[in-house]
Structure formats: structure tokens, C-alpha cells
Backbone as a printed PyTorch tensor [residue, N CA C, xyz], in Angstrom:
tensor([[[ -3.9760,  -2.6610,  -1.8640],
         [ -2.8900,  -1.9430,  -0.9170],
         [ -2.7870,  -0.4180,  -1.1250]],

        [[ -3.1850,   0.5280,  -0.3180],
         [ -3.0820,   1.8870,  -0.4570],
         [ -1.6770,   2.8510,  -0.9430]],

        [[ -1.1540,   3.4780,  -1.4890],
         [  0.3940,   3.4050,  -1.7170],
         [  1.2570,   2.2030,  -2.0640]],

        [[  0.8460,   1.2020,  -2.4110],
         [  1.6980,  -0.1950,  -2.8100],
         [  2.4200,   0.2340,  -4.3700]],

        [[  3.4990,  -0.5620,  -4.3640],
         [  4.1850,  -0.5370,  -4.8320],
         [  5.4920,  -1.8610,  -4.9030]],

        [[  5.1980,  -2.4850,  -5.5450],
         [  6.6680,  -3.5320,  -5.5590],
         [  7.4310,  -3.7180,  -6.7190]],

        [[  8.7180,  -3.9170,  -6.5770],
         [  9.8760,  -4.1400,  -7.4030],
         [ 10.0400,  -5.5770,  -7.5680]],

        [[ 10.2950,  -6.2170,  -8.1050],
         [ 10.6570,  -8.0740,  -8.5580],
         [ 11.7730,  -8.0290,  -8.8090]],

        [[ 12.9560,  -8.4670,  -8.3820],
         [ 13.3460,  -8.7420,  -8.5620],
         [ 13.8240, -10.5080,  -8.9990]],

        [[ 15.4760, -10.8500,  -9.7070],
         [ 15.2450, -12.5680, -10.1470],
         [ 15.3480, -12.6860, -11.8830]],

        [[ 16.4910, -14.0810, -12.0250],
         [ 17.0250, -14.3340, -13.0110],
         [ 15.6890, -13.7450, -13.7150]],

        [[ 16.0790, -13.6710, -15.7220],
         [ 15.4450, -13.7430, -16.2590],
         [ 14.3680, -14.9080, -16.1840]],

        [[ 13.2670, -15.4060, -16.7160],
         [ 12.4110, -16.8970, -16.6960],
         [ 11.6880, -17.2260, -15.3800]],

        [[ 12.1730, -16.2000, -14.5960],
         [ 11.7430, -17.1100, -12.9180],
         [ 10.2180, -16.6850, -12.8730]],

        [[  9.6080, -16.2240, -13.3170],
         [  7.8890, -16.4050, -13.2020],
         [  7.3140, -14.6790, -12.8360]],

        [[  8.3650, -13.9430, -12.4070],
         [  8.2250, -12.4830, -12.2190],
         [  6.6090, -11.9460, -13.0600]],

        [[  6.9910, -11.1560, -13.8660],
         [  5.6780, -11.0790, -14.8960],
         [  4.1260, -12.2880, -14.7140]],

        [[  4.5360, -12.8210, -14.4630],
         [  3.8460, -14.1280, -14.4680],
         [  3.0540, -14.1600, -13.0590]],

        [[  3.8320, -13.9500, -12.2420],
         [  3.4350, -13.6240, -10.5430],
         [  2.3160, -12.6250, -11.0890]],

        [[  3.2170, -11.5590, -11.0190],
         [  2.3560, -10.1500, -11.1660],
         [  1.1640,  -9.8400, -11.6270]],

        [[  0.5940, -10.9530, -12.4970],
         [ -0.2930, -10.9040, -13.1570],
         [ -1.3410, -11.5260, -12.5000]],

        [[ -0.7780, -13.0040, -12.0830],
         [ -1.2680, -13.6360, -10.9490],
         [ -2.6540, -12.7770,  -9.6740]],

        [[ -0.9940, -12.2240,  -9.2630],
         [ -1.4820, -11.5420,  -7.9600],
         [ -2.9250, -10.4830,  -8.5560]],

        [[ -2.9260,  -9.5670,  -9.2750],
         [ -3.9650,  -8.7300, -10.0940],
         [ -5.2230,  -8.6910, -10.1940]],

        [[ -4.8380, -10.4970, -10.9340],
         [ -6.2430, -10.8900, -11.3500],
         [ -7.0980, -11.6320,  -9.6500]],

        [[ -6.1600, -11.9360,  -9.3800],
         [ -6.5930, -12.2770,  -7.5380],
         [ -7.6990, -11.4700,  -6.6310]],

        [[ -6.3930, -10.4980,  -6.9730],
         [ -6.9720,  -8.8700,  -6.4050],
         [ -7.9970,  -7.8430,  -7.6730]],

        [[ -8.0110,  -8.7010,  -8.6670],
         [ -9.4260,  -8.0970,  -9.4940],
         [ -8.5960,  -6.6720,  -9.9050]],

        [[ -7.5890,  -6.6320, -10.4990],
         [ -6.7580,  -5.2670, -11.0480],
         [ -6.6780,  -5.1850, -12.1620]],

        [[ -6.5030,  -4.1760, -12.3390],
         [ -6.5980,  -4.2320, -14.8380],
         [ -4.6380,  -4.3380, -14.7000]],

        [[ -4.3550,  -4.7550, -15.7370],
         [ -3.1490,  -5.0680, -15.6050],
         [ -2.7100,  -4.5580, -16.9000]],

        [[ -2.0720,  -2.7290, -16.7840],
         [ -1.7660,  -1.8420, -18.3890],
         [  0.4900,  -2.5240, -18.4450]],

        [[  0.1280,  -2.8160, -19.8250],
         [  2.0280,  -2.5650, -20.0470],
         [  1.9990,  -2.2880, -21.1820]],

        [[  3.0670,  -1.3560, -21.6090],
         [  3.3000,  -0.7590, -22.6280],
         [  3.6960,  -1.5380, -23.4450]],

        [[  3.6460,  -1.2660, -24.5690],
         [  4.3700,  -2.0620, -25.9940],
         [  5.2220,  -1.2740, -26.8600]],

        [[  6.5510,  -1.4900, -26.3830],
         [  7.6330,  -0.9330, -27.2530],
         [  8.1410,  -0.8200, -28.4930]],

        [[  7.8700,  -0.6520, -29.4560],
         [  7.8960,  -0.5910, -30.9960],
         [  8.5310,   0.4220, -31.6620]],

        [[  9.0920,  -0.2190, -32.4870],
         [ 10.0210,   0.4060, -33.2610],
         [  9.1690,   2.3450, -33.1230]],

        [[ 11.1270,   2.4940, -33.0280],
         [ 10.2970,   4.3100, -32.8370],
         [  9.1980,   5.3370, -32.1020]],

        [[  8.8090,   3.6880, -30.5270],
         [  8.5900,   4.5380, -29.5200],
         [  9.1120,   5.4730, -28.2810]],

        [[  8.7590,   6.4420, -28.4570],
         [  9.6030,   7.4780, -28.3470],
         [  8.6220,   8.7170, -26.6670]],

        [[  9.6310,   9.7740, -26.3080],
         [  8.6170,  10.2770, -25.3320],
         [  7.3720,  10.4270, -25.5670]],

        [[  6.6900,  10.8490, -27.0220],
         [  5.7500,  11.1540, -26.8650],
         [  4.6060,  10.2140, -26.3220]],

        [[  4.6950,   8.5880, -27.8040],
         [  4.0050,   7.9620, -27.1020],
         [  4.2000,   6.8860, -25.5040]],

        [[  5.9500,   7.7600, -24.8850],
         [  5.2070,   7.5620, -23.5020],
         [  4.7310,   8.1110, -22.0950]],

        [[  4.7420,   8.8420, -22.7500],
         [  3.4190,  10.6260, -22.2080],
         [  1.8180,   9.9930, -22.8490]],

        [[  1.6960,   9.8840, -23.7600],
         [  0.2260,   8.9950, -23.7810],
         [  0.1110,   8.0730, -22.9700]],

        [[  1.0590,   7.1350, -23.2950],
         [  0.4080,   5.0910, -22.1900],
         [  0.8350,   5.9690, -21.0770]],

        [[  1.1410,   6.9540, -20.1450],
         [  1.2820,   7.4230, -18.6000],
         [  0.0960,   7.6930, -18.3720]],

        [[  0.0530,   8.8000, -19.3980],
         [ -1.8520,   9.5290, -18.7920],
         [ -3.0140,   8.4230, -19.1040]],

        [[ -3.0510,   7.6380, -19.9450],
         [ -3.9130,   6.8270, -20.3540],
         [ -3.9540,   5.6690, -18.7790]],

        [[ -2.9800,   5.6630, -18.4930],
         [ -2.7220,   4.3800, -17.3870],
         [ -3.2310,   5.6650, -15.7180]],

        [[ -2.7920,   6.6710, -15.4310],
         [ -3.1910,   7.2940, -14.7490],
         [ -4.4030,   8.1170, -15.0180]],

        [[ -5.2390,   8.1300, -15.9580],
         [ -6.4540,   8.5120, -15.7970],
         [ -7.7050,   7.1180, -15.5660]],

        [[ -6.8720,   5.6500, -15.9460],
         [ -7.8540,   5.0140, -15.7560],
         [ -7.9200,   4.8530, -13.8270]],

        [[ -6.1650,   4.6310, -13.7590],
         [ -6.6960,   4.7930, -12.5260],
         [ -7.4210,   6.0740, -11.5780]],

        [[ -7.3660,   6.9700, -11.6720],
         [ -7.8380,   8.1970, -10.8410],
         [ -9.1600,   8.9730, -11.3990]],

        [[ -9.3270,   8.5130, -12.7240],
         [-10.6960,   9.0960, -13.0860],
         [-11.2600,   7.9920, -13.2110]],

        [[-11.4880,   7.0270, -13.7670],
         [-12.2610,   5.5320, -14.1790],
         [-12.6650,   5.3340, -12.6290]],

        [[-11.5670,   5.0180, -11.5990],
         [-11.5710,   4.4460, -10.2840],
         [-10.7480,   3.0230, -10.1380]],

        [[-10.7610,   2.4560, -11.4920],
         [-10.3320,   1.1120, -11.5050],
         [ -8.8400,   0.8510, -10.9690]],

        [[ -8.5400,   0.6290,  -9.8980],
         [ -7.4950,  -0.5580,  -8.9310],
         [ -6.6470,  -0.8850, -10.4290]],

        [[ -5.7140,  -0.1510, -10.2800],
         [ -4.4780,  -0.7250, -11.6810],
         [ -2.6350,  -1.6090, -11.5220]],

        [[ -2.7980,  -2.4310, -12.1530],
         [ -0.8490,  -2.3450, -12.0460],
         [ -0.3980,  -1.9200, -13.4710]],

        [[  0.7530,  -1.1460, -13.3130],
         [  1.6390,  -0.9160, -14.0570],
         [  3.1210,  -1.4400, -14.1440]],

        [[  2.3330,  -2.5600, -14.9740],
         [  3.6680,  -3.3300, -14.8250],
         [  4.5900,  -3.1060, -16.1610]],

        [[  5.9910,  -2.6420, -16.0250],
         [  6.9040,  -2.0610, -16.3940],
         [  8.3950,  -2.9210, -16.0500]],

        [[  8.8050,  -3.5360, -17.3080],
         [  9.6780,  -4.4640, -17.4890],
         [ 11.2300,  -3.2770, -18.0700]],

        [[ 12.7450,  -4.3200, -17.2730],
         [ 13.4370,  -3.2780, -17.5720],
         [ 13.8640,  -3.1220, -19.6160]],

        [[ 13.5800,  -3.9050, -20.0090],
         [ 13.6060,  -4.3630, -21.1230],
         [ 13.1630,  -2.7660, -21.5040]],

        [[ 11.6530,  -2.3800, -21.3440],
         [ 10.7600,  -1.1290, -22.2590],
         [ 11.5920,   0.4660, -21.3630]],

        [[ 12.5420,   0.1050, -20.9410],
         [ 13.4510,   1.5550, -20.5730],
         [ 13.9960,   2.1230, -21.6520]],

        [[ 13.8290,   2.8980, -23.2140],
         [ 14.2050,   3.4020, -23.8400],
         [ 15.3600,   4.3270, -23.6700]],

        [[ 14.8140,   5.4870, -22.5160],
         [ 15.0500,   7.2600, -22.4440],
         [ 15.2400,   6.8780, -21.4260]],

        [[ 16.3110,   7.0910, -20.8140],
         [ 15.9530,   7.7140, -19.2490],
         [ 14.9570,   8.0180, -18.4050]],

        [[ 14.6160,   9.1850, -19.3020],
         [ 13.2090,  10.0970, -19.3150],
         [ 12.8420,   8.8170, -18.2890]],

        [[ 12.1510,   7.6480, -19.1230],
         [ 11.1880,   6.7740, -18.7200],
         [ 10.8320,   6.9190, -16.8790]],

        [[ 12.7280,   6.6440, -16.5320],
         [ 12.7110,   5.6600, -15.2770],
         [ 12.3080,   7.5740, -13.7010]],

        [[ 12.7090,   8.5300, -15.2520],
         [ 12.6460,   9.7750, -14.2110],
         [ 11.3410,  10.2210, -13.7890]],

        [[ 10.1280,   9.1350, -14.5930],
         [  8.3800,   9.6180, -14.5790],
         [  7.8260,   8.8410, -13.4760]],

        [[  8.4240,   7.3370, -13.6840],
         [  8.5860,   5.9190, -13.2040],
         [  8.7520,   6.5350, -11.5400]],

        [[  9.9560,   7.6080, -11.4470],
         [ 10.0580,   8.1700,  -9.8570],
         [  9.1710,   9.0100,  -9.3480]],

        [[  8.7630,  10.1520, -10.1440],
         [  7.8350,  10.6540, -10.2020],
         [  6.3600,  10.7090,  -9.2670]],

        [[  6.0410,   9.8790, -10.5580],
         [  4.9350,   8.1890, -10.7600],
         [  5.0910,   7.5000,  -8.8630]],

        [[  5.6020,   7.4520,  -8.4590],
         [  6.1190,   6.6700,  -7.3930],
         [  6.0010,   7.6720,  -5.7600]],

        [[  6.9980,   8.9400,  -5.8970],
         [  7.0890,   9.7300,  -5.0400],
         [  6.0180,  10.6820,  -4.7790]],

        [[  5.0160,  11.0390,  -5.9020],
         [  4.2950,  12.1220,  -5.5390],
         [  2.7460,  11.9770,  -6.1760]],

        [[  2.9810,  10.5440,  -7.0790],
         [  1.8280,  10.3030,  -8.2210],
         [  1.3410,  11.3250,  -9.6080]],

        [[  1.9500,  11.4650,  -9.8420],
         [  2.4210,  12.9970, -10.5170],
         [  3.3710,  13.1060, -11.7880]],

        [[  3.3400,  13.1790, -12.8260],
         [  4.5470,  13.2130, -13.5180],
         [  4.3380,  15.1440, -13.8440]],

        [[  5.3790,  16.2790, -13.4530],
         [  5.1370,  17.2990, -13.8360],
         [  5.0840,  17.5640, -15.6010]],

        [[  4.0500,  18.7270, -16.0700],
         [  3.7920,  18.9700, -17.3130],
         [  3.6100,  17.3370, -17.8260]],

        [[  3.1390,  16.6690, -17.2080],
         [  1.5840,  15.6390, -18.4090],
         [  0.7180,  15.4550, -18.2710]],

        [[ -0.1620,  16.4310, -17.6910],
         [ -1.3700,  16.6620, -17.6750],
         [ -1.4790,  17.9000, -18.2380]],

        [[ -2.4380,  18.2520, -19.5500],
         [ -2.7610,  19.7960, -20.2990],
         [ -4.1530,  19.8630, -19.8850]],

        [[ -4.2800,  21.5350, -19.9350],
         [ -6.0040,  21.5210, -19.9890],
         [ -6.9860,  21.1910, -19.9550]],

        [[ -6.6600,  20.4070, -21.4040],
         [ -8.0550,  19.2760, -21.7440],
         [ -8.1790,  18.0890, -21.0650]],

        [[ -6.8540,  17.6150, -20.6360],
         [ -7.2000,  16.8680, -19.4700],
         [ -7.6330,  17.3510, -18.6160]],

        [[ -7.1290,  18.2960, -17.6430],
         [ -7.7100,  18.7770, -16.0670],
         [ -9.1280,  19.1450, -16.4950]],

        [[ -9.4680,  18.9820, -17.8770],
         [-11.1690,  19.2980, -17.4870],
         [-12.1220,  17.8570, -17.0810]],

        [[-11.2210,  17.1300, -18.0840],
         [-11.9820,  16.0520, -18.4500],
         [-12.0770,  15.6340, -16.7560]],

        [[-10.4110,  15.4110, -16.2270],
         [-10.2870,  15.0160, -14.1310],
         [-11.3180,  16.0890, -13.6750]],

        [[-11.5140,  17.3770, -13.4320],
         [-12.2480,  18.3020, -12.6790],
         [-13.6970,  17.7100, -12.4440]],

        [[-14.4860,  17.1090, -14.0540],
         [-15.3240,  16.5590, -14.5500],
         [-15.7780,  15.6000, -13.5920]],

        [[-14.9270,  15.0110, -13.3910],
         [-15.3910,  13.7230, -13.1470],
         [-15.0750,  13.2100, -11.8290]],

        [[-14.2040,  14.4550, -10.6960],
         [-13.3050,  14.1350,  -9.4940],
         [-15.0870,  15.5440,  -9.0680]],

        [[-15.3230,  16.1250,  -9.2630],
         [-16.1760,  17.2960,  -9.1050],
         [-17.4010,  15.5120,  -8.3140]],

        [[-18.5040,  15.2320,  -8.6410],
         [-19.2900,  14.4930,  -8.1670],
         [-18.8410,  13.7210,  -6.5980]],

        [[-18.0260,  12.9240,  -7.3210],
         [-17.1090,  12.6450,  -5.5150],
         [-16.7250,  13.4760,  -4.5550]],

        [[-16.3070,  14.7020,  -5.3390],
         [-15.8020,  15.7250,  -3.8650],
         [-16.8160,  16.1200,  -3.5020]],

        [[-18.0070,  15.9140,  -3.5400],
         [-19.3210,  16.8340,  -3.4070],
         [-19.9360,  16.1710,  -2.3210]],

        [[-20.1880,  14.6120,  -3.4820],
         [-20.7230,  13.3380,  -2.1980],
         [-19.4540,  13.2560,  -1.1810]],

        [[-18.5570,  13.0440,  -1.2790],
         [-18.0410,  13.3720,   0.2340],
         [-18.4210,  14.3040,   1.2470]],

        [[-18.7520,  15.7040,   0.5040],
         [-18.7950,  16.6210,   1.3980],
         [-17.7700,  17.7660,   0.7050]],

        [[-16.9110,  17.0780,   0.6640],
         [-15.4670,  17.8390,   0.3450],
         [-15.9250,  19.3790,  -0.6090]],

        [[-15.5160,  20.9360,  -0.4140],
         [-14.9990,  21.4380,  -0.9590],
         [-14.7710,  21.6910,  -1.8650]],

        [[-15.3520,  21.8470,  -3.1380],
         [-15.2090,  22.1390,  -4.4690],
         [-13.6750,  23.1930,  -5.0480]],

        [[-12.8460,  22.6640,  -5.1920],
         [-11.6360,  24.2410,  -5.8610],
         [-11.5540,  23.4320,  -6.6920]],

        [[-10.4730,  24.0530,  -7.9070],
         [ -9.6060,  23.7270,  -8.4490],
         [ -8.2270,  22.4030,  -7.8440]],

        [[ -8.0150,  23.3630,  -7.0400],
         [ -7.0300,  22.7000,  -6.4700],
         [ -7.3400,  20.8130,  -5.4960]],

        [[ -7.6540,  20.9880,  -4.6890],
         [ -8.9040,  20.1550,  -4.3320],
         [ -9.5440,  18.6900,  -5.5090]],

        [[ -9.5370,  18.9040,  -7.0490],
         [-10.0200,  18.2510,  -7.5560],
         [ -8.8450,  17.4190,  -8.0610]],

        [[ -7.9840,  18.4090,  -8.3480],
         [ -6.3920,  17.6480,  -8.8410],
         [ -6.3360,  16.6390,  -7.3740]],

        [[ -6.3420,  17.0990,  -5.9760],
         [ -5.8000,  16.7980,  -5.2720],
         [ -6.7530,  15.3610,  -5.3100]],

        [[ -7.6890,  15.4080,  -5.2800],
         [ -8.4390,  13.9960,  -5.5010],
         [ -7.3710,  13.2240,  -6.3430]],

        [[ -8.1840,  13.6540,  -7.4950],
         [ -7.4980,  13.2580,  -8.3470],
         [ -5.9190,  12.3520,  -8.1480]],

        [[ -4.8580,  13.3130,  -7.8460],
         [ -4.2460,  12.9880,  -7.9360],
         [ -4.2410,  11.2370,  -6.2600]],

        [[ -4.4160,  11.9800,  -5.0130],
         [ -5.1950,  10.6420,  -3.8970],
         [ -5.4850,   9.2830,  -4.7090]],

        [[ -6.1910,   9.5340,  -6.0130],
         [ -7.3160,   8.4040,  -6.0990],
         [ -5.7100,   7.6990,  -7.0000]],

        [[ -5.0260,   8.2510,  -8.2080],
         [ -3.9110,   7.3420,  -8.4630],
         [ -2.9040,   6.7220,  -7.4630]],

        [[ -2.8270,   7.3050,  -6.2560],
         [ -1.3550,   6.8000,  -5.6480],
         [ -1.9140,   5.2190,  -5.1330]]])
């Protein structure tokens, strides 16, 4: 589903993650779930988010980002998830190195669609693919 999101509620052990993984498998989506280890902080979180966004936007893979309540180590994680759900991006997440990679991947897609290739257009195409 374009712009599709789901929030599954239920008591522990009721199968929310299993159901999500089954649905993703049935639709041939990749499932990405972060692993929280000791010392996992904002830098690791931002790198994981970048990896997921690039997988969806640059690689064009339909992706399920599976995030549970036990993975909320810092409140900022929820703010970033909220930003992704609302706009498809996290402010100040994508650096210049990443923008070059994104631009290189989006340019042929835009040219094939007959769209004008501009810096803003490249980024907008990326965000639309992420969403």
C-alpha cells in the first residue's frame, strides 16, 4: 500500500511480530528490525534509519520497518519515527555524501519518467519512494 503504516496493539505474546513478518513475506517485502545492544545510542539509531531509508528509496525495495516498544531507548527515536510517518524524512539525517549517492540513483529514474532533473526533484523522488 502506498503510504501504508500499521500499529499493532495487543498483550505480549499475542503474535504481533509474527503476523507482521508473515504479511511482509506474503507481499515479498523486506523486514528490517534494529538490534538494540548495550551502548546503542543516537548515532547507531541514525545510521540504522539511513540504512532503512536508502533501502526503500535508493534500492526501491518494499520494506517493513519493524519497531517495538522495547526498542525505544531514547525519546528522540519516537520523534524520528513520527517524522518518517508524516513526511518521509528525518531532518538533518542525510549528509552530502549520502545526497550524492541518492542523486546518482534517482537521476536515471527521473530521466526514464521524463521528469526534469533538478536537485529538489531528485530529493523529492527519493522521498516519494521512501514513503
